CSV table of C-alpha atoms and ligand atoms in Angstrom, one decimal:
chain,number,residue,atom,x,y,z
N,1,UNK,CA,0.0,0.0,0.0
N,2,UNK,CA,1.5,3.3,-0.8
N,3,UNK,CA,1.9,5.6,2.3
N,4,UNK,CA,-0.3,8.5,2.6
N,5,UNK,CA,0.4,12.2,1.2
N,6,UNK,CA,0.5,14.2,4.5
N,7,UNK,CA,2.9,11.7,6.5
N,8,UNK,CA,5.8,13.3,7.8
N,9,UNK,CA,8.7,11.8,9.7
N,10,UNK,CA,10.1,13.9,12.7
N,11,UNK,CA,13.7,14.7,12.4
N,12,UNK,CA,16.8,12.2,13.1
N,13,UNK,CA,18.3,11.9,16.4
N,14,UNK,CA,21.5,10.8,16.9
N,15,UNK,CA,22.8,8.4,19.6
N,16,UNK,CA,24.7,11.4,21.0
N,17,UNK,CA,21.7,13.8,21.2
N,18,UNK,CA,19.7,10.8,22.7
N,19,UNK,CA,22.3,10.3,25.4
N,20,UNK,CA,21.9,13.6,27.1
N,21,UNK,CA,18.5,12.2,28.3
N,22,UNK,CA,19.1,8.9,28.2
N,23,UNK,CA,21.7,6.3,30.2
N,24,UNK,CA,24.1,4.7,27.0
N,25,UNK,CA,22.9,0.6,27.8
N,26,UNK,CA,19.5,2.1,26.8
N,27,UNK,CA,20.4,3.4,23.5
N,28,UNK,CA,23.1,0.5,22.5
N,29,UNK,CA,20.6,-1.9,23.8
N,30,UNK,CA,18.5,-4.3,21.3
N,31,UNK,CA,14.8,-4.3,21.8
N,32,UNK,CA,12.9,-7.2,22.6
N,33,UNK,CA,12.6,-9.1,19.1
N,34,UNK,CA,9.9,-11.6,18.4
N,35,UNK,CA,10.0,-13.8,15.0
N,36,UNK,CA,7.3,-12.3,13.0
N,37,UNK,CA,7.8,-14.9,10.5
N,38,UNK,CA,4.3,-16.7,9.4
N,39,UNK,CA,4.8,-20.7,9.5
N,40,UNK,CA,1.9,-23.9,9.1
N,41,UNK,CA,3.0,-24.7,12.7
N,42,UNK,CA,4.2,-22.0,15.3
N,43,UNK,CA,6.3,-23.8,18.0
N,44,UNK,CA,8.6,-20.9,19.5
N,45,UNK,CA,7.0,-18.5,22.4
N,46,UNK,CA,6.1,-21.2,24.5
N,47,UNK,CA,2.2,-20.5,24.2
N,48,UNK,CA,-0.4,-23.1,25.0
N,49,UNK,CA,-1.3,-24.7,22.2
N,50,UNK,CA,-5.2,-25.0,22.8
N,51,UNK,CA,-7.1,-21.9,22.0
N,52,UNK,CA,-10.2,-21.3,24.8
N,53,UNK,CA,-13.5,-23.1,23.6
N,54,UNK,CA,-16.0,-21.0,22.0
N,55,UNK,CA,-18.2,-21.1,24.8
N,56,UNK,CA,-16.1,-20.0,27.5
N,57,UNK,CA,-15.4,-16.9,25.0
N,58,UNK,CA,-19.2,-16.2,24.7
N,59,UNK,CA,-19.6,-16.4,28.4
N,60,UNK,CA,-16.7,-13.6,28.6
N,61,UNK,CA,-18.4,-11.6,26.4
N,62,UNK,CA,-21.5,-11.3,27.8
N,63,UNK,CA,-19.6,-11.0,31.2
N,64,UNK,CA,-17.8,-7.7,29.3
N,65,UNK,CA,-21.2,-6.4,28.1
N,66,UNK,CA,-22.9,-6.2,31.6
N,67,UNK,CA,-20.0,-3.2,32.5
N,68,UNK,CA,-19.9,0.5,31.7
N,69,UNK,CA,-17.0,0.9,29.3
N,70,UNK,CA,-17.2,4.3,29.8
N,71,UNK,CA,-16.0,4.2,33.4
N,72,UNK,CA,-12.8,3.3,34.7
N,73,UNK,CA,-12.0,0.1,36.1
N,74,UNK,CA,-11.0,-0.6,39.5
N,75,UNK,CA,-7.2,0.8,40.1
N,76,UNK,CA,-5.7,-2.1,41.3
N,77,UNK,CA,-8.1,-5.0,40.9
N,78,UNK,CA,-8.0,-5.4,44.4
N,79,UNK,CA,-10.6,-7.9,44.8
N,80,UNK,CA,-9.5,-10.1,41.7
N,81,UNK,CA,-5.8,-9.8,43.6
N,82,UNK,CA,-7.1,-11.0,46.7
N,83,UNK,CA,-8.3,-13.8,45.2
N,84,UNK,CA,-5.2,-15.3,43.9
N,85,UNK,CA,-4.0,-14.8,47.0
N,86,UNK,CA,-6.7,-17.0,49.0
N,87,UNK,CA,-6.5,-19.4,46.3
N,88,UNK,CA,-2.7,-19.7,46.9
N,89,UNK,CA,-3.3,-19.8,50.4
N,90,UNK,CA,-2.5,-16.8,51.6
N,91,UNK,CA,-4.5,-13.7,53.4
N,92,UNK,CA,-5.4,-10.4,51.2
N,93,UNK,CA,-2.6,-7.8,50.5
N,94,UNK,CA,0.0,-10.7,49.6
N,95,UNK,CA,-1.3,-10.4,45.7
N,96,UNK,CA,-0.3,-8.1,42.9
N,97,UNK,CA,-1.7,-8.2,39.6
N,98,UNK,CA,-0.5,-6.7,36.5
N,99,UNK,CA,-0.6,-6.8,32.4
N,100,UNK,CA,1.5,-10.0,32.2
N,101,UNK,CA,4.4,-10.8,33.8
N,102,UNK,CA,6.6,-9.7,31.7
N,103,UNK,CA,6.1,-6.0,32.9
N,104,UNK,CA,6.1,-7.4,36.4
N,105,UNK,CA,9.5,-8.8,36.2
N,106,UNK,CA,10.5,-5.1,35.2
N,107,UNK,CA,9.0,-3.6,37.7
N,108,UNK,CA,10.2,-5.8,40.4
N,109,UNK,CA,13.8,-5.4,39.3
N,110,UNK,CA,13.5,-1.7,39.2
N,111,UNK,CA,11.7,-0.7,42.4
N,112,UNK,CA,13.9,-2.9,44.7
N,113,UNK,CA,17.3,-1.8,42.3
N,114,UNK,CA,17.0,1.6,43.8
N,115,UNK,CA,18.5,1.3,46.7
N,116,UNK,CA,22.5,1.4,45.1
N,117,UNK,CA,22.9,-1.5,47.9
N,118,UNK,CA,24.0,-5.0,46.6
N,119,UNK,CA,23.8,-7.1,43.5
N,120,UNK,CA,21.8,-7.7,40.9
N,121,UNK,CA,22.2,-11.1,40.4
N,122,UNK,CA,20.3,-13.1,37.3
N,123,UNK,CA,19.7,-16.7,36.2
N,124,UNK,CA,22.3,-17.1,33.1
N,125,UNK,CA,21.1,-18.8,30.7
N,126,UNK,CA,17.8,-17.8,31.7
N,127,UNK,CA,14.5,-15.6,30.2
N,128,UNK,CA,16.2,-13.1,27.8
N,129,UNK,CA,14.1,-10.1,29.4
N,130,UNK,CA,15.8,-10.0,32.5
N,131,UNK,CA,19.6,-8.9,31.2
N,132,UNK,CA,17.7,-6.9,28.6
N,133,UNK,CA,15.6,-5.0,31.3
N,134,UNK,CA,19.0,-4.6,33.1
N,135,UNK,CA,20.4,-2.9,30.4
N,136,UNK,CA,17.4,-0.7,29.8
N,137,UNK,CA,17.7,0.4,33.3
N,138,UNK,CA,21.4,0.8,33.8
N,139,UNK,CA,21.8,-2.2,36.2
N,140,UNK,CA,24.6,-4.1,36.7
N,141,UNK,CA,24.5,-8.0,36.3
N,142,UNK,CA,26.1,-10.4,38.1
N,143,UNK,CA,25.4,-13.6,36.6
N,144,UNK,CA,24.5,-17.1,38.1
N,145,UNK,CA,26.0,-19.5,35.6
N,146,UNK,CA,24.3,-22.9,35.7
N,147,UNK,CA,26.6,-25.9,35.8
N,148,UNK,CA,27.8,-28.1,32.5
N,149,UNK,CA,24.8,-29.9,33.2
N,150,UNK,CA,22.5,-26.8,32.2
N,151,UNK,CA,21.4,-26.7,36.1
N,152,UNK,CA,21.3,-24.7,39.3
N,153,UNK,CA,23.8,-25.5,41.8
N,154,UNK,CA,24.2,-22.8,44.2
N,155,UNK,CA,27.9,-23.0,45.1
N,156,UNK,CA,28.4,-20.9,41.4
N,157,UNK,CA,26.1,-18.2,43.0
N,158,UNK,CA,28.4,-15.0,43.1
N,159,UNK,CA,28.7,-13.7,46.7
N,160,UNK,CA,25.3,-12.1,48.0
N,161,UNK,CA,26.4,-9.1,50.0
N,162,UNK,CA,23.7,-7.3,52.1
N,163,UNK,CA,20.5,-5.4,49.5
N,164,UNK,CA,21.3,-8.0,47.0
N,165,UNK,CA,18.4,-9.6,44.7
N,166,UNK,CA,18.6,-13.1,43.1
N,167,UNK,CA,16.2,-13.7,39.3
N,168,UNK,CA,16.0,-16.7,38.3
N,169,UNK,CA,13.0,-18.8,36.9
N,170,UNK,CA,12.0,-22.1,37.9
N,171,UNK,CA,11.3,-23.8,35.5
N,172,UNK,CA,13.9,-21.9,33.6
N,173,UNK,CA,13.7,-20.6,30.5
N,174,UNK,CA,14.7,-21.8,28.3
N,175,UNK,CA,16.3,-24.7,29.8
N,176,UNK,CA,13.7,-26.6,31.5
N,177,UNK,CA,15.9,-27.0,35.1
N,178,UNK,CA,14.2,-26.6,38.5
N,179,UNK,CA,15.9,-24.9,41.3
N,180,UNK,CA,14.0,-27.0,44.1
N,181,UNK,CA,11.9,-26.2,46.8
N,182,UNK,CA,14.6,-27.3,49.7
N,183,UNK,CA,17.0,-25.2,48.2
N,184,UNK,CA,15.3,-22.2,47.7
N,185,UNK,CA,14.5,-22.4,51.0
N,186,UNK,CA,18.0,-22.9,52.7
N,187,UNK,CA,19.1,-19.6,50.6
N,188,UNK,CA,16.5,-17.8,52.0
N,189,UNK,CA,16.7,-19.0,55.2
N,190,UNK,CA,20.9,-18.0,55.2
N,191,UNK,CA,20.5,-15.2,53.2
N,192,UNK,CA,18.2,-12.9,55.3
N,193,UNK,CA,19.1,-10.1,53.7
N,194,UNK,CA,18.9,-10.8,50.5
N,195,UNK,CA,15.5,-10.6,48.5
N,196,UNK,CA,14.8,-13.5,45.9
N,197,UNK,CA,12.9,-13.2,43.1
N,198,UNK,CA,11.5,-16.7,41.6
N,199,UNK,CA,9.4,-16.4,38.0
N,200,UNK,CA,7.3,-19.4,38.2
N,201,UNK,CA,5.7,-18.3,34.6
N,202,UNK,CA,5.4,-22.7,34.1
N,203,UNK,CA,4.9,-23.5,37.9
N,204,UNK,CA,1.8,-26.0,36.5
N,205,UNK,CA,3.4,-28.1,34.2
N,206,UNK,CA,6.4,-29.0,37.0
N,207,UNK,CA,6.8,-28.6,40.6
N,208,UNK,CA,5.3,-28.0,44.0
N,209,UNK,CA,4.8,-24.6,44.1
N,210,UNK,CA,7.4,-22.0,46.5
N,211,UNK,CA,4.3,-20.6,48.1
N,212,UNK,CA,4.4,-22.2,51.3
N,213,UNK,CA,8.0,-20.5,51.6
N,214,UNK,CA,6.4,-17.2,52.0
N,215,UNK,CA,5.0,-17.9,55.3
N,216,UNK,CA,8.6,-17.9,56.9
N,217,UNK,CA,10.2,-15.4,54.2
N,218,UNK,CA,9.8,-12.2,53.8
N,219,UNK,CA,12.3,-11.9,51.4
N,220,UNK,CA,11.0,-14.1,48.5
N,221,UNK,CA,8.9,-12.8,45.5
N,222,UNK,CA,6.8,-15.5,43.6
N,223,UNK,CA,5.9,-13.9,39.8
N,224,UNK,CA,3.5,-15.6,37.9
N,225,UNK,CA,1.2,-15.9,35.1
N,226,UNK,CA,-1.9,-17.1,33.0
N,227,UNK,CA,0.1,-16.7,29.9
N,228,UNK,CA,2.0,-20.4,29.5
N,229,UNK,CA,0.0,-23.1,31.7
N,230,UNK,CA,-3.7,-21.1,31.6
N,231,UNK,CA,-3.6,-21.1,28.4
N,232,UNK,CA,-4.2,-17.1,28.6
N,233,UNK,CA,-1.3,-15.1,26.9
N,234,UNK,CA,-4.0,-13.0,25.2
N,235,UNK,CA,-5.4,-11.5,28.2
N,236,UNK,CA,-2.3,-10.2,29.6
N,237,UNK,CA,-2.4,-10.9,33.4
N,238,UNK,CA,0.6,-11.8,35.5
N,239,UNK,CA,0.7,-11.5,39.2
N,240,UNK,CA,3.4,-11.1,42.0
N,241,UNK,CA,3.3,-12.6,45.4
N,242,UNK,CA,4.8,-12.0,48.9
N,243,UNK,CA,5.3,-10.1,52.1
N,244,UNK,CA,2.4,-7.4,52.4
N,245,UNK,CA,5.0,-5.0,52.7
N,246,UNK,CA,6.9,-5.6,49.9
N,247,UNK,CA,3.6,-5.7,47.5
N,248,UNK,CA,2.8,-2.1,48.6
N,249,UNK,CA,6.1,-1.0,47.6
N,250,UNK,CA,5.5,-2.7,44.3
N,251,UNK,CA,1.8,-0.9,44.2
N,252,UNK,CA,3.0,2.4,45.5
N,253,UNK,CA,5.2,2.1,41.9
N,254,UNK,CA,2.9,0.0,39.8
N,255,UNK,CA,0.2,2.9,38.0
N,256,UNK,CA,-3.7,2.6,38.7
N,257,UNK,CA,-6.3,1.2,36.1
N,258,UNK,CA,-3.4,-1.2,34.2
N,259,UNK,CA,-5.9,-4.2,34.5
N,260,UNK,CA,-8.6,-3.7,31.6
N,261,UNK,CA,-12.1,-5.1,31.5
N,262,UNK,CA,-11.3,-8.1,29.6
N,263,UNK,CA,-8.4,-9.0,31.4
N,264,UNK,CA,-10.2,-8.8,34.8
N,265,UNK,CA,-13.4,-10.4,33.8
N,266,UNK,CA,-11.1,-13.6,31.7
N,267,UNK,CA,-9.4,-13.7,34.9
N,268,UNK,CA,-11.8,-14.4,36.9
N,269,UNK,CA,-13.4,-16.8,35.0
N,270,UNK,CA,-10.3,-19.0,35.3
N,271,UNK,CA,-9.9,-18.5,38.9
N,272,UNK,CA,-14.0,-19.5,39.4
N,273,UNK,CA,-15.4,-20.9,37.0
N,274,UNK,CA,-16.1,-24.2,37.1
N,275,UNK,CA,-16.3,-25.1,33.3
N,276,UNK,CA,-13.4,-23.1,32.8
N,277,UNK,CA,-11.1,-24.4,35.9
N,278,UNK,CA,-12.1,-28.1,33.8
N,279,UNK,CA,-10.8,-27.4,30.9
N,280,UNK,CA,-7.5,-25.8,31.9
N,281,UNK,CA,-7.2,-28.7,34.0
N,282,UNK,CA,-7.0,-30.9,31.3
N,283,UNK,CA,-4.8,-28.7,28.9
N,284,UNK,CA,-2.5,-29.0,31.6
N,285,UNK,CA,-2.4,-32.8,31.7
N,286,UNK,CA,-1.8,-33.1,27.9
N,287,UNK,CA,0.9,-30.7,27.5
N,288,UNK,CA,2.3,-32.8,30.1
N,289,UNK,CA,2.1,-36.3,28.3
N,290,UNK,CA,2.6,-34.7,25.1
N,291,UNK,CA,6.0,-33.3,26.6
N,292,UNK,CA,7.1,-36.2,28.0
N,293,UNK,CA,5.7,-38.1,24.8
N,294,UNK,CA,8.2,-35.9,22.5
N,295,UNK,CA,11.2,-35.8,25.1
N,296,UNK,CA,11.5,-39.7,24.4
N,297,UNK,CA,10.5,-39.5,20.6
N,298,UNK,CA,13.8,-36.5,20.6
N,299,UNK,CA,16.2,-38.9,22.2
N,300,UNK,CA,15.9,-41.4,19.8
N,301,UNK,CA,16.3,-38.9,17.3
N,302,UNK,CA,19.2,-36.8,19.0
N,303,UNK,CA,21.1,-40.2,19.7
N,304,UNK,CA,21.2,-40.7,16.3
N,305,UNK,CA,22.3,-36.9,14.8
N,306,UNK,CA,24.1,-36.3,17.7
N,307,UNK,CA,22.3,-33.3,19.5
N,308,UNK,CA,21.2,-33.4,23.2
N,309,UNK,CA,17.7,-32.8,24.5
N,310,UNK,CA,17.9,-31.7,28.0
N,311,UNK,CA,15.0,-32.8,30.5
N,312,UNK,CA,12.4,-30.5,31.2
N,313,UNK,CA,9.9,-29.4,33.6
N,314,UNK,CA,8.1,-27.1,31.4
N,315,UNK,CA,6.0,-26.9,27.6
N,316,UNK,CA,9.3,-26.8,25.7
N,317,UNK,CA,12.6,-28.7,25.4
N,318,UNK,CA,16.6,-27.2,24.6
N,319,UNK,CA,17.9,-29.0,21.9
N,320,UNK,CA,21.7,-28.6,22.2
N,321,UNK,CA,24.4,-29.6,19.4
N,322,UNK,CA,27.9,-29.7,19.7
N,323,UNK,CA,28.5,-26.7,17.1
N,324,UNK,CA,26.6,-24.2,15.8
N,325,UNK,CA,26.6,-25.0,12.4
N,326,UNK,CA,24.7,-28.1,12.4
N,327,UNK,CA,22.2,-26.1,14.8
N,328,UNK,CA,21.4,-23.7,11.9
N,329,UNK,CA,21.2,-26.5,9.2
N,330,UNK,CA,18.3,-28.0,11.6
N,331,UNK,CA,17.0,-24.8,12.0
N,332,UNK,CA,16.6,-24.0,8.4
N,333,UNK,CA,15.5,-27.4,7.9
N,334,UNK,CA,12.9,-27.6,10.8
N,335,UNK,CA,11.6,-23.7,9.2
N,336,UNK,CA,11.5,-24.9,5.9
N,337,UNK,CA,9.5,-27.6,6.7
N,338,UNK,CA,6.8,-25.1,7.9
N,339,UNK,CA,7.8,-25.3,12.1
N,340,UNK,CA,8.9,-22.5,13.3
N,341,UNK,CA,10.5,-22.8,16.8
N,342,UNK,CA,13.2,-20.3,19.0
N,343,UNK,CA,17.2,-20.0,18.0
N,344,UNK,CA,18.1,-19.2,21.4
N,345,UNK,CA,21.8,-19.9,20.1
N,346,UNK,CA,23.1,-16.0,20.5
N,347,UNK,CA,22.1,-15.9,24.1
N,348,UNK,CA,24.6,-16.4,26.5
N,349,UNK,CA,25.9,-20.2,27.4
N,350,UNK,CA,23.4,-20.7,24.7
N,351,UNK,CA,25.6,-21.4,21.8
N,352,UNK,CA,24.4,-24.4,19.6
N,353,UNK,CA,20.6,-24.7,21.1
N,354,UNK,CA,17.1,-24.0,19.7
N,355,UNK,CA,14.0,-24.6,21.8
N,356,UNK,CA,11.0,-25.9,20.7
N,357,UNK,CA,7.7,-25.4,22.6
N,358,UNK,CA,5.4,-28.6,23.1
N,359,UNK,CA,2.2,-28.3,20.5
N,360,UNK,CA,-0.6,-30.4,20.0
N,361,UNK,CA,0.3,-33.9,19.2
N,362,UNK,CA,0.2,-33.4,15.1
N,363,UNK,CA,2.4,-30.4,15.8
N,364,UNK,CA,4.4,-32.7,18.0
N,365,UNK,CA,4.8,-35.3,15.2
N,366,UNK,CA,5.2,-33.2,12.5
N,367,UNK,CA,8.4,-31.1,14.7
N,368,UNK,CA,9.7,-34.7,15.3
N,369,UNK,CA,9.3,-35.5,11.7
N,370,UNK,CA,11.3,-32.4,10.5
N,371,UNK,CA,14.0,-33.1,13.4
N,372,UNK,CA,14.2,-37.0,12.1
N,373,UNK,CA,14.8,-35.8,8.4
N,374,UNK,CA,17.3,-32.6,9.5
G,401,LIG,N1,8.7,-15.3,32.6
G,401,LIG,C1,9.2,-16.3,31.8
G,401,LIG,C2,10.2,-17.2,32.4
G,401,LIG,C3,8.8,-16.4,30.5
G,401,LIG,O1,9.3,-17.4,29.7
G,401,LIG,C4,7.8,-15.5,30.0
G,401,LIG,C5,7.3,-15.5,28.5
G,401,LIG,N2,8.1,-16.0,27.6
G,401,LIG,C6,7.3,-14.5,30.8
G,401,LIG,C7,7.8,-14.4,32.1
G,401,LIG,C8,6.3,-13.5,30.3
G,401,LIG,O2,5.0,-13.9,30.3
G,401,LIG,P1,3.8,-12.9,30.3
G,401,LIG,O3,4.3,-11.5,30.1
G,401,LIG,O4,3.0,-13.4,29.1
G,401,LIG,O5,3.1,-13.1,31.6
């Protein structure tokens, strides 16, 4: 389409002129990229694969219709808050929601960042956004490697001085490992001082939950949400849980009215109703067989071309080869075979792995397929 007449661009800036108002990581930084590419089979953010069933949509929309549109919502969704909390078994004012959790992890690392006191310590490998928001903000990273094995082990943790934070996800992305529940706790427990910050965006498809660590810890933050195991991404609600004290911080920061209608009314629907809760249950359970269904199938395969697949505890798997050019000739392959899944191989400790998100089981076969015939 030819651009309109009247369009006007406004003029250039360069990075010097941006820098006067602006810290240097920011403008040298990359922003978030997402593969916009259009394939038969889309295997690489890690979505659900099961869209919501047209009546749970209509049942949404005529939950939408019966508010005013024209008023704001409520600031904070205080109610809708309080019941993630209950439902995670704890009292009101432990809850925060907000558009995803994506923007949470943000704001989490920037509030408690402020304070010029300890480290900044991130998961590495881990979710991209967290070194990226670090350079946005002008924080410093201190990195927790995982081991050869592509796991936690806490003895590479650099040393947590006093005001230090800890990022990490569990399940990681986009490895799959699982710092467990016993050792989250015995850092927390030694570590006073030191506030932990655990993204448990695929908590469903994996472990026992860290919730019951809050009733001890003050200084653990839980971030989750309906994105990944909900099936949700499209209604754009993430929450963060922990100490009262620290969630007003997080509120005091976090602006009114980011919760729309939509989100608040699809929200609720998966917290309460009953239909709903039913068949998130059971998309749940499939992604789990299917994942555990396509980890063997991959073995088989990897034994045979010589990639590994580490074990996972989420909806994907890290495919690893031993140098990067054989990973791009699969991932060419894989993409022209109409499967498009993540090369995650320019992150860092990354080099020679894609990840592939579980799909429905056609999806599944027809990855496995591609992969066989790479
Ligand atoms: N945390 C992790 C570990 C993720 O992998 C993702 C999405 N890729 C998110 C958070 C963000 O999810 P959302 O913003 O959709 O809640």
């Amino acid at each position: 389409m030819s651009q309109e007449p009247n369009l006007f661009t406004p003029p250039h800036a360069s990075n010097e002129w941006l820098e006067q108002f602006l810290i240097p990581s920011l403008v040298a930084a990359s922003p978030y990229k997402i593969d916009t590419t259009t394939t038969p089979v889309k295997l690489d953010q890690n979505e659900n694969p099961w869209d919501w069933p047209e009546n749970l949509k209509d049942k949404i929309v005529t939950g939408l219709r019966r508010l005013p549109w024209n008023r704001y919502p409520s600031a904070y969704s205080d109610d809708l808050a309080d019941l993630v909390g209950i439902q995670a078994g704890l009292t009101n004012g432990c809850v925060l929601l907000g558009p995803g959790s994506n923007y949470l992890v943000a704001l989490v690392m920037s509030t408690f960042s402020r304070q010029n006191k300890g480290k900044m310590v991130v998961a590495r490998p881990s979710f991209a956004l967290y070194e990226s928001h670090c350079a946005y903000d002008g924080i410093q990273v201190h990195p927790w490697n995982l081991d050869v094995n592509m796991q936690y082990d806490t003895s590479l943790l650099p040393e947590l001085t006093e005001g230090s934070m800890v990022v990490f996800a569990s399940p990681n992305n986009p490895v799959g490992n699982v710092l467990p529940y016993k050792t989250l706790e015995a850092l927390a427990t030694r570590h006073p001082d030191v506030l932990f910050v655990a993204d448990e965006a695929y908590l469903e498809y994996s472990k026992e939950p860290y919730t019951p660590l809050l009733k001890d810890h003050a200084n653990i933050l839980l971030i989750r949400t309906f994105s990944k195991t909900l099936g949700a991404a499209g209604i754009r609600m993430g929450c963060v849980l922990g100490a009262p004290k620290l969630i007003e911080q997080l509120r005091k920061i976090r602006l009114p009215y980011m919760v729309n209608l939509f989100g608040l009314v699809a929200a609720r629907m998966v917290l309460e109703d009953i239909e709903t809760q039913k068949h998130f249950k059971g998309i749940v359970a499939k992604g789990i067989a299917e994942r555990d269904r396509v980890f063997v199938a991959l073995q088989a395969i990897a034994l045979k071309k010589g990639f590994q697949v580490i074990p996972s505890e989420a909806n994907f798997l890290l495919l690893k080869w031993p140098n990067q050019s054989d990973c791009d000739k699969a991932y060419r392959h894989i993409l022209e075979q109409g499967i498009l899944i993540r090369d995650v191989s320019k992150g860092p400790g990354l080099a020679g792995c894609l990840r592939v998100t579980i799909g429905t089981t056609e999806q599944n076969n027809l990855f496995l397929a591609a992969t066989q015939s790479s």
